[in-house]
Short mmCIF file of C-alpha atoms in Angstrom, two decimals:
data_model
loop_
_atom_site.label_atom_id
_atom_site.label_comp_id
_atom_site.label_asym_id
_atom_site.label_seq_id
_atom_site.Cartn_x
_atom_site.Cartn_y
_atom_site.Cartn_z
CA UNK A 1 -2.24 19.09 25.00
CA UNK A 2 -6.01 20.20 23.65
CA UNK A 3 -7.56 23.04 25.35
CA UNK A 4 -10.85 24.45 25.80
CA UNK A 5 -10.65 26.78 22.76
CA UNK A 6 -8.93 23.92 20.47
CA UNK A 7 -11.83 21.72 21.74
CA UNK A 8 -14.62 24.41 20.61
CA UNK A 9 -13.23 25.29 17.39
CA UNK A 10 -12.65 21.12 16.25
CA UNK A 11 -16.61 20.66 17.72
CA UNK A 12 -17.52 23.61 15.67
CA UNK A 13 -16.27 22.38 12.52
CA UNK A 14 -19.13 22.00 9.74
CA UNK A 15 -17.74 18.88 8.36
CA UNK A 16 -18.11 15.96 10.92
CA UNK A 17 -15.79 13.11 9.19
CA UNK A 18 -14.07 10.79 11.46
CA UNK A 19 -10.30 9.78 11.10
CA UNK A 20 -9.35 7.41 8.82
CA UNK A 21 -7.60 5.31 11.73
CA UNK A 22 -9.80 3.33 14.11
CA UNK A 23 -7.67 4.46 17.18
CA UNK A 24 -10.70 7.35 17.89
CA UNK A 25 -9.88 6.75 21.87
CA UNK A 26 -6.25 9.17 20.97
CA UNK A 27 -8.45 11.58 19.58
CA UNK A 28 -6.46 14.58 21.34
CA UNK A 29 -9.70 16.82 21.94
CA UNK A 30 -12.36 14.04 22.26
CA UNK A 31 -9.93 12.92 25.11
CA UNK A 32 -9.71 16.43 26.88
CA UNK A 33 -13.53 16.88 26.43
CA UNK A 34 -14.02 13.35 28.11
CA UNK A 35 -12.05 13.80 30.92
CA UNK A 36 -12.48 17.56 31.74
CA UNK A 37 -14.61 17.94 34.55
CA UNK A 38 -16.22 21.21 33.22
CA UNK A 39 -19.94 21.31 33.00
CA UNK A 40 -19.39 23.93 30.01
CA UNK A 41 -18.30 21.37 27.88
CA UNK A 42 -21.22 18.68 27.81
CA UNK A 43 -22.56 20.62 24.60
CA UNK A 44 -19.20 19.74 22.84
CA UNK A 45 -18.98 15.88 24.25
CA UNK A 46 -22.23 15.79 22.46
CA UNK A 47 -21.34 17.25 19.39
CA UNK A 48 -17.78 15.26 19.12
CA UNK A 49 -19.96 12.50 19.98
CA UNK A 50 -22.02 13.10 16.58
CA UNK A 51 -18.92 13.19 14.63
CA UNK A 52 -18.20 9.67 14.99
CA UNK A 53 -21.07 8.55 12.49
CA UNK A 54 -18.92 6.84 9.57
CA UNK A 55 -18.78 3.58 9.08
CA UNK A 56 -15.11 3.19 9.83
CA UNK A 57 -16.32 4.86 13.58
CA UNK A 58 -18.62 2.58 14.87
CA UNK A 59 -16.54 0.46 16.53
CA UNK A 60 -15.50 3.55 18.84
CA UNK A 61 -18.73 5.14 19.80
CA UNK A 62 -19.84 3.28 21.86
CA UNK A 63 -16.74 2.93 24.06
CA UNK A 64 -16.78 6.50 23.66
CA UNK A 65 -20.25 6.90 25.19
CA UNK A 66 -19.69 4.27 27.86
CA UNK A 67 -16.64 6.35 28.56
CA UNK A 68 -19.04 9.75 29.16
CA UNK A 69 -21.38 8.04 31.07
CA UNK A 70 -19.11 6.63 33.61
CA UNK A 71 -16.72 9.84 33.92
CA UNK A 72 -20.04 12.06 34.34
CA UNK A 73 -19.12 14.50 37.44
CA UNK A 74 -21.83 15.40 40.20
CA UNK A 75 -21.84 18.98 38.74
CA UNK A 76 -22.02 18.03 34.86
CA UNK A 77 -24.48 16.13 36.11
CA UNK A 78 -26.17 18.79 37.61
CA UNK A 79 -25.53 20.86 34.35
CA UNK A 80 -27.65 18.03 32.50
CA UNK A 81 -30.32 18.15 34.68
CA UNK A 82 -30.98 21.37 34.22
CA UNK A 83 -30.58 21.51 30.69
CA UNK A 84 -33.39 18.47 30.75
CA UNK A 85 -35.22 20.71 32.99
CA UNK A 86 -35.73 23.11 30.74
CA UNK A 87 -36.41 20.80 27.95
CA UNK A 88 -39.60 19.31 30.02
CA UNK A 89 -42.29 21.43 28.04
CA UNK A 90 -41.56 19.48 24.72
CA UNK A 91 -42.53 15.61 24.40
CA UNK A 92 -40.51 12.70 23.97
CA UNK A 93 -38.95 13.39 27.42
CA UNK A 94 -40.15 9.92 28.92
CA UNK A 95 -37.81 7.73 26.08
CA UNK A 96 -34.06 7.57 25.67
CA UNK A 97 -32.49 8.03 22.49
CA UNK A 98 -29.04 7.31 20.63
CA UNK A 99 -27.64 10.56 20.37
CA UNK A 100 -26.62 9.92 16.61
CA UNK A 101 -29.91 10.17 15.41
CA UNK A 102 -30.09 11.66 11.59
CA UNK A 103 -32.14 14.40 12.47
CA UNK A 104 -32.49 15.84 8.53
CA UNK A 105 -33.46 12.24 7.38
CA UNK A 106 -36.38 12.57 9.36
CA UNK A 107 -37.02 15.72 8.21
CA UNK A 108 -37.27 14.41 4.92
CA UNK A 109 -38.97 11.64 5.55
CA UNK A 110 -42.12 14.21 7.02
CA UNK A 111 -41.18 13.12 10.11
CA UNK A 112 -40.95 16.73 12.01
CA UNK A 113 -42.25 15.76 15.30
CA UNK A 114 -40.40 12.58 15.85
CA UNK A 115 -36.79 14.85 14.87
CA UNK A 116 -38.36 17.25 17.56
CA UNK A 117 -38.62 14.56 20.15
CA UNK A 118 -34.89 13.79 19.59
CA UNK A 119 -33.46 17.13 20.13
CA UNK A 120 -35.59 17.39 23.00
CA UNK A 121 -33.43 14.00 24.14
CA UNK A 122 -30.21 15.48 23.49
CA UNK A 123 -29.71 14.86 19.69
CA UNK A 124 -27.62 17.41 18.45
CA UNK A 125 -28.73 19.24 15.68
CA UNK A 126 -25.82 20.55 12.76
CA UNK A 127 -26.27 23.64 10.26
CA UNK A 128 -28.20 20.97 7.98
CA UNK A 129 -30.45 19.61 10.41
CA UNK A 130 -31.53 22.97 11.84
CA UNK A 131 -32.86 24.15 7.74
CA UNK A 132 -34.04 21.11 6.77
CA UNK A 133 -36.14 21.58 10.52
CA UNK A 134 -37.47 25.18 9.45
CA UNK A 135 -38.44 23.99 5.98
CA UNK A 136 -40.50 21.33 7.20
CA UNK A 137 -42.00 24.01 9.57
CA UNK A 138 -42.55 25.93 6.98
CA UNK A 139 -44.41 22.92 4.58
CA UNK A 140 -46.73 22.33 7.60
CA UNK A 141 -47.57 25.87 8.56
CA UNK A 142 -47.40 24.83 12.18
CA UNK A 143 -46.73 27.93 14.45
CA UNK A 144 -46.16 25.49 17.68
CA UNK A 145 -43.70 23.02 16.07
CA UNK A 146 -41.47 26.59 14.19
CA UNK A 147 -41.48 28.29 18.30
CA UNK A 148 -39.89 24.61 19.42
CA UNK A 149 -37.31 24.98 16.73
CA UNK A 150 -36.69 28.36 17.59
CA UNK A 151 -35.88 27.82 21.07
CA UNK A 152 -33.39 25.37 20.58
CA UNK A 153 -32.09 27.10 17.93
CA UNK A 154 -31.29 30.27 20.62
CA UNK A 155 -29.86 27.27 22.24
CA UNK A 156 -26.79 26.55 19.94
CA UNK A 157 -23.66 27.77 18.01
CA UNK A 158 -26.15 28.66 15.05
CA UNK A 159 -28.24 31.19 16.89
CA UNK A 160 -26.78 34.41 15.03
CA UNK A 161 -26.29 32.64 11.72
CA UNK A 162 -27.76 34.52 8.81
CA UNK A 163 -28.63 32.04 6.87
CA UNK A 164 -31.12 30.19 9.73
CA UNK A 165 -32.13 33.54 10.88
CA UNK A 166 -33.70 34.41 7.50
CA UNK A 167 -35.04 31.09 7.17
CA UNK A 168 -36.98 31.79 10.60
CA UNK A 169 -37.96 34.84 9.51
CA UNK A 170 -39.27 33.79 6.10
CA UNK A 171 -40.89 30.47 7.74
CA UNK A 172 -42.32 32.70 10.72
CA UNK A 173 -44.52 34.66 7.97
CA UNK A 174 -45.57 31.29 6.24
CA UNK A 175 -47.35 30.76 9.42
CA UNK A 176 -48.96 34.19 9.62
CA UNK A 177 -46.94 35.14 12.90
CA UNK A 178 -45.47 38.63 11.37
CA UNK A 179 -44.38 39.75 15.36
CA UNK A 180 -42.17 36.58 15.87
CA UNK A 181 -40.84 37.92 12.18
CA UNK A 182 -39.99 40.87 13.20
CA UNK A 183 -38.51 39.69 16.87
CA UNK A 184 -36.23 37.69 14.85
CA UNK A 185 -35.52 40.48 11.90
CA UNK A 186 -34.74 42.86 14.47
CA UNK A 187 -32.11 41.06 16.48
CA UNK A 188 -30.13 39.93 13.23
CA UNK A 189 -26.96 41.55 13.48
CA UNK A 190 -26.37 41.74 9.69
CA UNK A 191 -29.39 42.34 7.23
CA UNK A 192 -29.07 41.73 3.93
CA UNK A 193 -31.54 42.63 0.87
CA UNK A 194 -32.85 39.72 1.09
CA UNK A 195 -33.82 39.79 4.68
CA UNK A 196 -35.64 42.48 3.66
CA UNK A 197 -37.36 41.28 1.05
CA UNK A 198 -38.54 38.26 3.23
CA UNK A 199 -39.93 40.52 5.78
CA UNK A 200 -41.96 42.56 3.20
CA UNK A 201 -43.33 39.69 1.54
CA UNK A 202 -44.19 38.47 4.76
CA UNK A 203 -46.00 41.81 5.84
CA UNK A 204 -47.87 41.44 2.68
CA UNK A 205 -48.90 38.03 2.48
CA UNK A 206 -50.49 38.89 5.91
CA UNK A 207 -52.22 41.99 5.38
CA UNK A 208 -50.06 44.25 6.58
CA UNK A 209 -48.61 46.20 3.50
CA UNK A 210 -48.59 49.65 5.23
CA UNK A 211 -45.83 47.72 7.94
CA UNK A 212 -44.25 46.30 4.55
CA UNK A 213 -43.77 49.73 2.82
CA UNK A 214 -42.48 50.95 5.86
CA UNK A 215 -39.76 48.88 5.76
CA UNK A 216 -39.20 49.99 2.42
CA UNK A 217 -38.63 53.24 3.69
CA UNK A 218 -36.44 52.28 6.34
CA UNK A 219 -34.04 50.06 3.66
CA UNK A 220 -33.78 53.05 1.84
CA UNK A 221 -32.87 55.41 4.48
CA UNK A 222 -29.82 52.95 5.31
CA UNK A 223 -28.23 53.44 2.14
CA UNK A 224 -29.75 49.81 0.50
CA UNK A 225 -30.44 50.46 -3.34
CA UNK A 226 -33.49 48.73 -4.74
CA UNK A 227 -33.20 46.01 -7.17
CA UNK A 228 -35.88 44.30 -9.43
CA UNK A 229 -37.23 42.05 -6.54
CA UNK A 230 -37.74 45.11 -3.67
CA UNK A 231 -40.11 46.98 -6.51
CA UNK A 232 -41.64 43.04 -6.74
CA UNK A 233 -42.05 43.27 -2.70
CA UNK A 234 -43.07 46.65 -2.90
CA UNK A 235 -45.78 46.17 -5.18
CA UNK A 236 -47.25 43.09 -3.17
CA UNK A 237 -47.15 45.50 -0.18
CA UNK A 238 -49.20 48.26 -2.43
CA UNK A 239 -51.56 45.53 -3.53
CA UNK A 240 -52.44 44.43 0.21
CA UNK A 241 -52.64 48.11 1.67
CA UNK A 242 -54.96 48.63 -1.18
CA UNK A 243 -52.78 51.74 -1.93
CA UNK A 244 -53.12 52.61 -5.50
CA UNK A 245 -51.60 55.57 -6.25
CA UNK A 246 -48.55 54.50 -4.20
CA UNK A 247 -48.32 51.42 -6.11
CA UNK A 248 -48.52 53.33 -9.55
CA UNK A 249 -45.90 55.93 -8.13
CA UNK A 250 -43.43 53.39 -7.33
CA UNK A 251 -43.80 51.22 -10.50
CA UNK A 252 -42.97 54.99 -12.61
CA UNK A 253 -40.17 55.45 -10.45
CA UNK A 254 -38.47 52.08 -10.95
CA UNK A 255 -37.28 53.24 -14.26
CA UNK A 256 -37.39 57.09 -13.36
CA UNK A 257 -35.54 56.96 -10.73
CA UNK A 258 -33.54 54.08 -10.46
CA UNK A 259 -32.70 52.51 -14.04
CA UNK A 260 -34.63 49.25 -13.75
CA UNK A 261 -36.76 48.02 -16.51
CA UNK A 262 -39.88 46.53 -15.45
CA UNK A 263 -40.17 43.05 -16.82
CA UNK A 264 -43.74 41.03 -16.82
CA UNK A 265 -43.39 39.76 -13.14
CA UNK A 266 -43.80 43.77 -12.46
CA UNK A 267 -46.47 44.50 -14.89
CA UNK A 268 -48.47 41.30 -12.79
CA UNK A 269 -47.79 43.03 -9.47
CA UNK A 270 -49.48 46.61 -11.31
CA UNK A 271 -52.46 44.46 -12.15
CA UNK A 272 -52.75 42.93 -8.60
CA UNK A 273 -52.33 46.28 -7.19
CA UNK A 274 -55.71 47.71 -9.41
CA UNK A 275 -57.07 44.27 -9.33
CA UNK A 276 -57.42 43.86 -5.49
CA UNK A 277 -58.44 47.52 -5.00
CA UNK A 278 -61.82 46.56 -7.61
CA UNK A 279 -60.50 49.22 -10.25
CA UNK A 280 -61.03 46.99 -13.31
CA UNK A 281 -61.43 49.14 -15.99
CA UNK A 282 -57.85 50.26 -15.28
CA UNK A 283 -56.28 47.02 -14.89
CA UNK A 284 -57.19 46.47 -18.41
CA UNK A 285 -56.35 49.82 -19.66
CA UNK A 286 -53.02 49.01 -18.05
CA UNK A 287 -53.44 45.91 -20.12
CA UNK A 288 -53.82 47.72 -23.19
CA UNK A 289 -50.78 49.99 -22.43
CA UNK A 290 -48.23 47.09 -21.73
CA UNK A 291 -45.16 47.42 -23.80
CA UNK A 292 -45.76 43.80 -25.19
CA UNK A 293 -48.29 40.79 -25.22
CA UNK A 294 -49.97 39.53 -22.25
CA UNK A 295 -49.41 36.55 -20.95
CA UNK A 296 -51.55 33.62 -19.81
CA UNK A 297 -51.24 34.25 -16.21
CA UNK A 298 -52.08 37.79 -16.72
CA UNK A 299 -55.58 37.37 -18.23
CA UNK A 300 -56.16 34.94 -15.29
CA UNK A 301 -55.36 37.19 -13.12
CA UNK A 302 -57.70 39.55 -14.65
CA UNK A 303 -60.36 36.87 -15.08
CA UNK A 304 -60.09 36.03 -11.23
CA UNK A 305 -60.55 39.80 -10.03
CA UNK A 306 -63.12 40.31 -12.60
CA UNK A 307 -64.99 37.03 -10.89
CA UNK A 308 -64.65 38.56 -7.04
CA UNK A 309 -66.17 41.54 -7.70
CA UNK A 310 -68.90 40.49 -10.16
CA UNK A 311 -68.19 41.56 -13.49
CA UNK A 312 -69.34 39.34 -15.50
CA UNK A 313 -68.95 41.08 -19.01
CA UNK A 314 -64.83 41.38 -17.87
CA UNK A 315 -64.92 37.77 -17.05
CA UNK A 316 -66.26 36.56 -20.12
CA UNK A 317 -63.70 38.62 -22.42
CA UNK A 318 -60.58 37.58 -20.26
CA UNK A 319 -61.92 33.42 -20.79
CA UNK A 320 -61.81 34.37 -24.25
CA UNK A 321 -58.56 35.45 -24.41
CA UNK A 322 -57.47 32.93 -22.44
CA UNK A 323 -58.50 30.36 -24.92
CA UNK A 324 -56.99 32.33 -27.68
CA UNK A 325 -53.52 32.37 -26.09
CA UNK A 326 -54.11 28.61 -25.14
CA UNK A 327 -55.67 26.59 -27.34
CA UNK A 328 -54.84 23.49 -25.20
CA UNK A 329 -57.32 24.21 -22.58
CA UNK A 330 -60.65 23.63 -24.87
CA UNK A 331 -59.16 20.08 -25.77
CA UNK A 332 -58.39 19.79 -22.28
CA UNK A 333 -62.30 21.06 -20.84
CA UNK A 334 -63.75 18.62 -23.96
CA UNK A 335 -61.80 15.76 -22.68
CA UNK A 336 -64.13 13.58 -20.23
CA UNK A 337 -62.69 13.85 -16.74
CA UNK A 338 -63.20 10.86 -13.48
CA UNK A 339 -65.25 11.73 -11.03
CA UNK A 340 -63.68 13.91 -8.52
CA UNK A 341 -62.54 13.17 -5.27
CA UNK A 342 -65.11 14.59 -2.73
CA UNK A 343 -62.86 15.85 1.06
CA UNK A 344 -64.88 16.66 3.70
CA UNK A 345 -64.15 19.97 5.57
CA UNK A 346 -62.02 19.40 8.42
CA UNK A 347 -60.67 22.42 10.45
CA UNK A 348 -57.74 22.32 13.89
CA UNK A 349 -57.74 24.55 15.93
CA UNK A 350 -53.95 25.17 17.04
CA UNK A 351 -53.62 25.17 21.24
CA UNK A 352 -51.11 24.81 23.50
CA UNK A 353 -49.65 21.59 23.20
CA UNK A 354 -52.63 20.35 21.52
CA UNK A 355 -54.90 20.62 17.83
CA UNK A 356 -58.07 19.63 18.02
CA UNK A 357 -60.07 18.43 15.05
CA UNK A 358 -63.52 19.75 13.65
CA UNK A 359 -66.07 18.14 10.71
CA UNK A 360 -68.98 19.54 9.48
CA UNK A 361 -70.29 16.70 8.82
CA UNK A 362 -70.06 15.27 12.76
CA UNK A 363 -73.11 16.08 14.70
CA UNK A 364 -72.52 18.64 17.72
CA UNK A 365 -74.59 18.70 20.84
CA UNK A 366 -71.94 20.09 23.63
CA UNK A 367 -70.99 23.59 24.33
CA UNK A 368 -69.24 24.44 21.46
CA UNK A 369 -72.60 23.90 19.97
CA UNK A 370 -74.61 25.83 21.76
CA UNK A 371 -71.80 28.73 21.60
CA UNK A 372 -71.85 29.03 17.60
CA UNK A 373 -75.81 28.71 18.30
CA UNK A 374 -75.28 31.80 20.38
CA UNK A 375 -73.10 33.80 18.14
CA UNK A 376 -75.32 33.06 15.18
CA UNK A 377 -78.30 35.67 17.13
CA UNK A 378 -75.69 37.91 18.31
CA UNK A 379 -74.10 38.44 14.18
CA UNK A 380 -77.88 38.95 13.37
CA UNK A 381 -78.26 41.44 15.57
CA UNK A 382 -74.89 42.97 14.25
CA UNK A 383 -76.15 43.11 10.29
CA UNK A 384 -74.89 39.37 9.54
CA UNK A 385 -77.69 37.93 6.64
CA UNK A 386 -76.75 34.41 5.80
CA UNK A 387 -75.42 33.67 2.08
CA UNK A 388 -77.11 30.45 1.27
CA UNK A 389 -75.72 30.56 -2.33
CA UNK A 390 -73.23 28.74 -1.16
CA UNK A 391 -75.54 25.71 0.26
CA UNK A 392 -75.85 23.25 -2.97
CA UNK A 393 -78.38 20.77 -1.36
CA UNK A 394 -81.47 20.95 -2.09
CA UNK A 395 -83.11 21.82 0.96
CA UNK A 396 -84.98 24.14 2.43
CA UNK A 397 -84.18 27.88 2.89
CA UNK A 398 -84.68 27.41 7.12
CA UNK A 399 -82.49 24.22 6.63
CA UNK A 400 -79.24 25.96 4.66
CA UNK A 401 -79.28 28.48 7.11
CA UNK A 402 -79.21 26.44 10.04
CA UNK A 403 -75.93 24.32 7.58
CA UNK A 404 -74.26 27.53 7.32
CA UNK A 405 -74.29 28.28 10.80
CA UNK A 406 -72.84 24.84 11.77
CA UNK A 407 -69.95 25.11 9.41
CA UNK A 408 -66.63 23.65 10.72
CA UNK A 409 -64.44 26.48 10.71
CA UNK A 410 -67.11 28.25 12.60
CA UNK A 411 -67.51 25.14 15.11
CA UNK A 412 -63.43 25.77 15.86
CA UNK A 413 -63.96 29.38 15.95
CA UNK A 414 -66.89 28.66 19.08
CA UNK A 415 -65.09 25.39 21.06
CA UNK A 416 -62.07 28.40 21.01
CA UNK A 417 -64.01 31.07 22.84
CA UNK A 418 -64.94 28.58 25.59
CA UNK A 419 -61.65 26.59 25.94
CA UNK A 420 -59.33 29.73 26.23
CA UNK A 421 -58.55 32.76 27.58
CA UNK A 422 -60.49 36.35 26.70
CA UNK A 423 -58.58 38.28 24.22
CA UNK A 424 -56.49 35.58 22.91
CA UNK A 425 -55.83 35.04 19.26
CA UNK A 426 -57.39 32.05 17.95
CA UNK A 427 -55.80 29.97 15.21
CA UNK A 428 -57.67 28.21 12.56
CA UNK A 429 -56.48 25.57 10.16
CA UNK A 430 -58.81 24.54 6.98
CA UNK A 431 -58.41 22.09 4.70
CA UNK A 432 -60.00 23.23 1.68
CA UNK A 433 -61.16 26.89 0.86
CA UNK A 434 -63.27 29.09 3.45
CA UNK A 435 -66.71 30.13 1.74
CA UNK A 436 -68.04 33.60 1.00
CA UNK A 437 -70.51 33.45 3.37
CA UNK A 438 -68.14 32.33 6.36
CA UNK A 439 -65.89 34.54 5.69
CA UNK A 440 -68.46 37.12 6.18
CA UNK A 441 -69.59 35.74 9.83
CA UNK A 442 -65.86 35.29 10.60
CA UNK A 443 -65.64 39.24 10.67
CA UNK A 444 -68.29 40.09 12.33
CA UNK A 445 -67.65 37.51 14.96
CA UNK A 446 -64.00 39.23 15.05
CA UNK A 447 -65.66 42.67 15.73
CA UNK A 448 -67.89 41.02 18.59
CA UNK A 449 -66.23 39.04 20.53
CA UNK A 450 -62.98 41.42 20.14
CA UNK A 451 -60.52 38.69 19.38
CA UNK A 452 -58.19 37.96 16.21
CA UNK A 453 -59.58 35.30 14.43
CA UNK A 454 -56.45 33.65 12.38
CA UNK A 455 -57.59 31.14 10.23
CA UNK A 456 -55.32 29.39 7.13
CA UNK A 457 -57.18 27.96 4.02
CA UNK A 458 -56.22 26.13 0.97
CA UNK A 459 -55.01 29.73 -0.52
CA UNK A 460 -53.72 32.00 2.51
CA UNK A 461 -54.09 33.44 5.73
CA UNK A 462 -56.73 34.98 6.96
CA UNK A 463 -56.62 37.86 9.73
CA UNK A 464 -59.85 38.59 11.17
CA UNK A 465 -60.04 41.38 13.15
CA UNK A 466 -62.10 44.27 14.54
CA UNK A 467 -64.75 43.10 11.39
CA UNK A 468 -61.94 43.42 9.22
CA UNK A 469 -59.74 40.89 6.67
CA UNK A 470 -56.49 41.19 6.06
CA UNK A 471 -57.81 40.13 2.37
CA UNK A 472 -59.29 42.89 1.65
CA UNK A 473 -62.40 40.00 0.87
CA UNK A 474 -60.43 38.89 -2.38
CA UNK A 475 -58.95 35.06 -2.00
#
């Protein structure tokens, strides 16, 4: 005779293969699951259900289902209800679905809402089918669609599993939400290095090194040793604090104090560390210093800093040595190229249950309008001078001004401040790369209408706030 526990532990199993034999009906716990009249046990029905997905099963599903439907009890019933009730906020609610739905095939298949839909049906999602769900997430940088995961994640047998737990937290940062990061971090019951290390790459890919190094701190305190890829973490943090010294103490002390060698990836993270802070002649005295030859990357990376803050004599002498090291790329800028493909700039802004799309090249005459025509006098008044280097038509100097100023990102930015709440973060999503001279009104529009701006590029996240980027103005 099956019991409850016996029932659990064959529903919990990670391998769902169906008996060779086609008599699924004598299934000893499938039987006891199916004919127990406790409401505890729909989640397992469900699951046991899912296991008969082989060929050789088909036959017996759907008797089995039939079989669940008809011996439903008034209070499993109940116990469904409830569990749809709570399920009402997601979409798909309105459609019945079969319940052996191959949730990560649709995952793969860049179907992520449709998979969401399902579970919100009753599909029952396995170990697989929850990580292929977060990687998707992650590949779409959508905040709303990772929270929906989440929650029915909390929802099953996987909710303290290690493995999903760091994927949430790792996925979390991709979309530039470090407090659901650390919500999650915090309430693992087992942290590994590595969940450390995704939680201070996280901090720094979103401007907050100082939170990043203070988790360093913390790891140490609890007895973790450091290893090559916490000094890699460490020096990301360094490079978005902008702390210099810090980062130059803790590359000396890799070898110092703990044994490690640096190797190139660690010599990079020195040069992002001077690079980002605009200290270019040491960068390349660091350059100079290295304990072997520079690598391609390297002198781009040096090239690229030397570019954001202007130094044009730098720049010229890292393209050199760029060409030296790779030959390949003259052939490659001599060889004629097609015409390339021009995209429009299209920014979302990310709402509750709902994105809505902006162009700049769509004409604007509503409120949202007249609200970025508002905040345009109001940034003047703050300091804000319009950049209109980065208008390429040839038009007037009254007419780039007035392009600038209609910009998409800045259009979601306005429709935001009129269609939500005061105080509440807005979240941007760009298509291609914001320009210098947005990203200049974006902070001061931060500092006046004392909101964070979030908004994602082509390259990274952006946190606007209090005039402030969490760039440090270097993308």
């Amino acid at each position: 005779m099956a019991s409850l526990a016996s029932v659990q532990q064959a529903a919990n199993t990670t391998t769902f293969a169906a008996p060779r034999t086609n008599q699924h009906s004598h299934s000893p716990h499938l039987s006891y699951a199916l004919q127990s009249p406790r409401p505890s046990l729909t989640f397992y029905k469900s699951r046991l259900l899912c296991s008969y997905r082989t060929p050789s099963a088909r036959n017996a599903s759907p008797k089995i289902y039939r079989r669940q439907k008809h011996q439903n009890p008034p209070n499993e019933r109940k116990f469904n209800d409830n569990n749809r009730s709570n399920n009402d906020h997601l979409p798909g609610n309105a459609t019945n679905v079969p319940l052996d739905v191959d949730l990560t095939s649709l995952c793969n298949e860049g179907k992520l809402k449709e998979a969401i839909e399902c579970m919100s049906q009753g599909v029952f999602a396995d170990f697989g089918a929850f990580g292929a769900l977060l990687d998707s997430c992650g590949n779409l940088k959508s905040l709303e669609m990772v929270k929906k995961v989440h929650d029915f994640l909390r929802r099953s047998p996987f909710a303290s599993d290690i493995v999903l737990n760091k994927k949430l937290v790792d996925v979390y940062g991709k979309c530039g939400s470090m407090k659901d990061a650390r919500r999650v971090f915090d309430k693992m019951h087992k942290r590994d290095m590595s969940s450390w290390h995704l939680m201070m790459k996280g901090c720094a890919a979103n401007g907050e090194g100082d939170n990043g190094l203070s988790l360093f701190q913390q790891m140490k305190k609890l007895g973790l040793r450091p290893n090559e890829e916490t000094f890699l973490c460490v020096l990301a943090a360094c490079a978005s604090a902008g702390t210099v010294e810090e980062g130059l103490l803790y590359f000396e002390c890799m070898r110092s104090e703990y044994g490690i060698v640096p190797g190139i990836d660690h010599y990079l993270g020195v040069i992002d560390v001077l690079g980002t802070a605009g200290h270019l002649y040491e960068a390349e005295e660091f350059v100079e210093r290295m304990p072997f030859e520079f690598t391609v990357p390297g002198w781009k990376a040096i090239r690229n800093f030397a570019r954001a803050h202007g130094d044009v004599e730098l720049e010229d002498r890292a393209e050199e040595l760029l060409v030296a090291l790779d030959p390949s790329d003259i052939s490659a800028k001599k060889m004629p190229l097609p015409p390339r493909k021009k995209y429009s700039a299209t920014n979302m802004l990310e709402e509750k249950n709902r994105i809505s799309e902006y162009r700049s090249t769509e004409s604007y005459k509503g409120a949202g309008y007249d609200k970025a025509k508002g905040l345009n006098g109001q940034m003047r008044e703050a300091g804000y001078v319009p950049d209109t280097r980065y208008v390429l038509h040839d038009i007037d100097e009254e007419a780039k001004e007035q392009a600038l100023q209609y910009h998409s990102e800045r259009l979601a930015i306005a429709y935001g401040l009129i269609s939500t709440p005061a105080r509440q973060t807005l979240r941007i999503m760009k298509n291609l790369r914001i320009c210098g001279d947005c990203h200049n009104a974006i902070k001061i529009m931060s500092k006046i209408v004392g909101r964070e701006l979030i908004v994602r590029d082509n390259k990274r996240f952006h946190h606007f706030k209090d005039g402030k980027c969490s760039c440090r103005d270097y993308w």
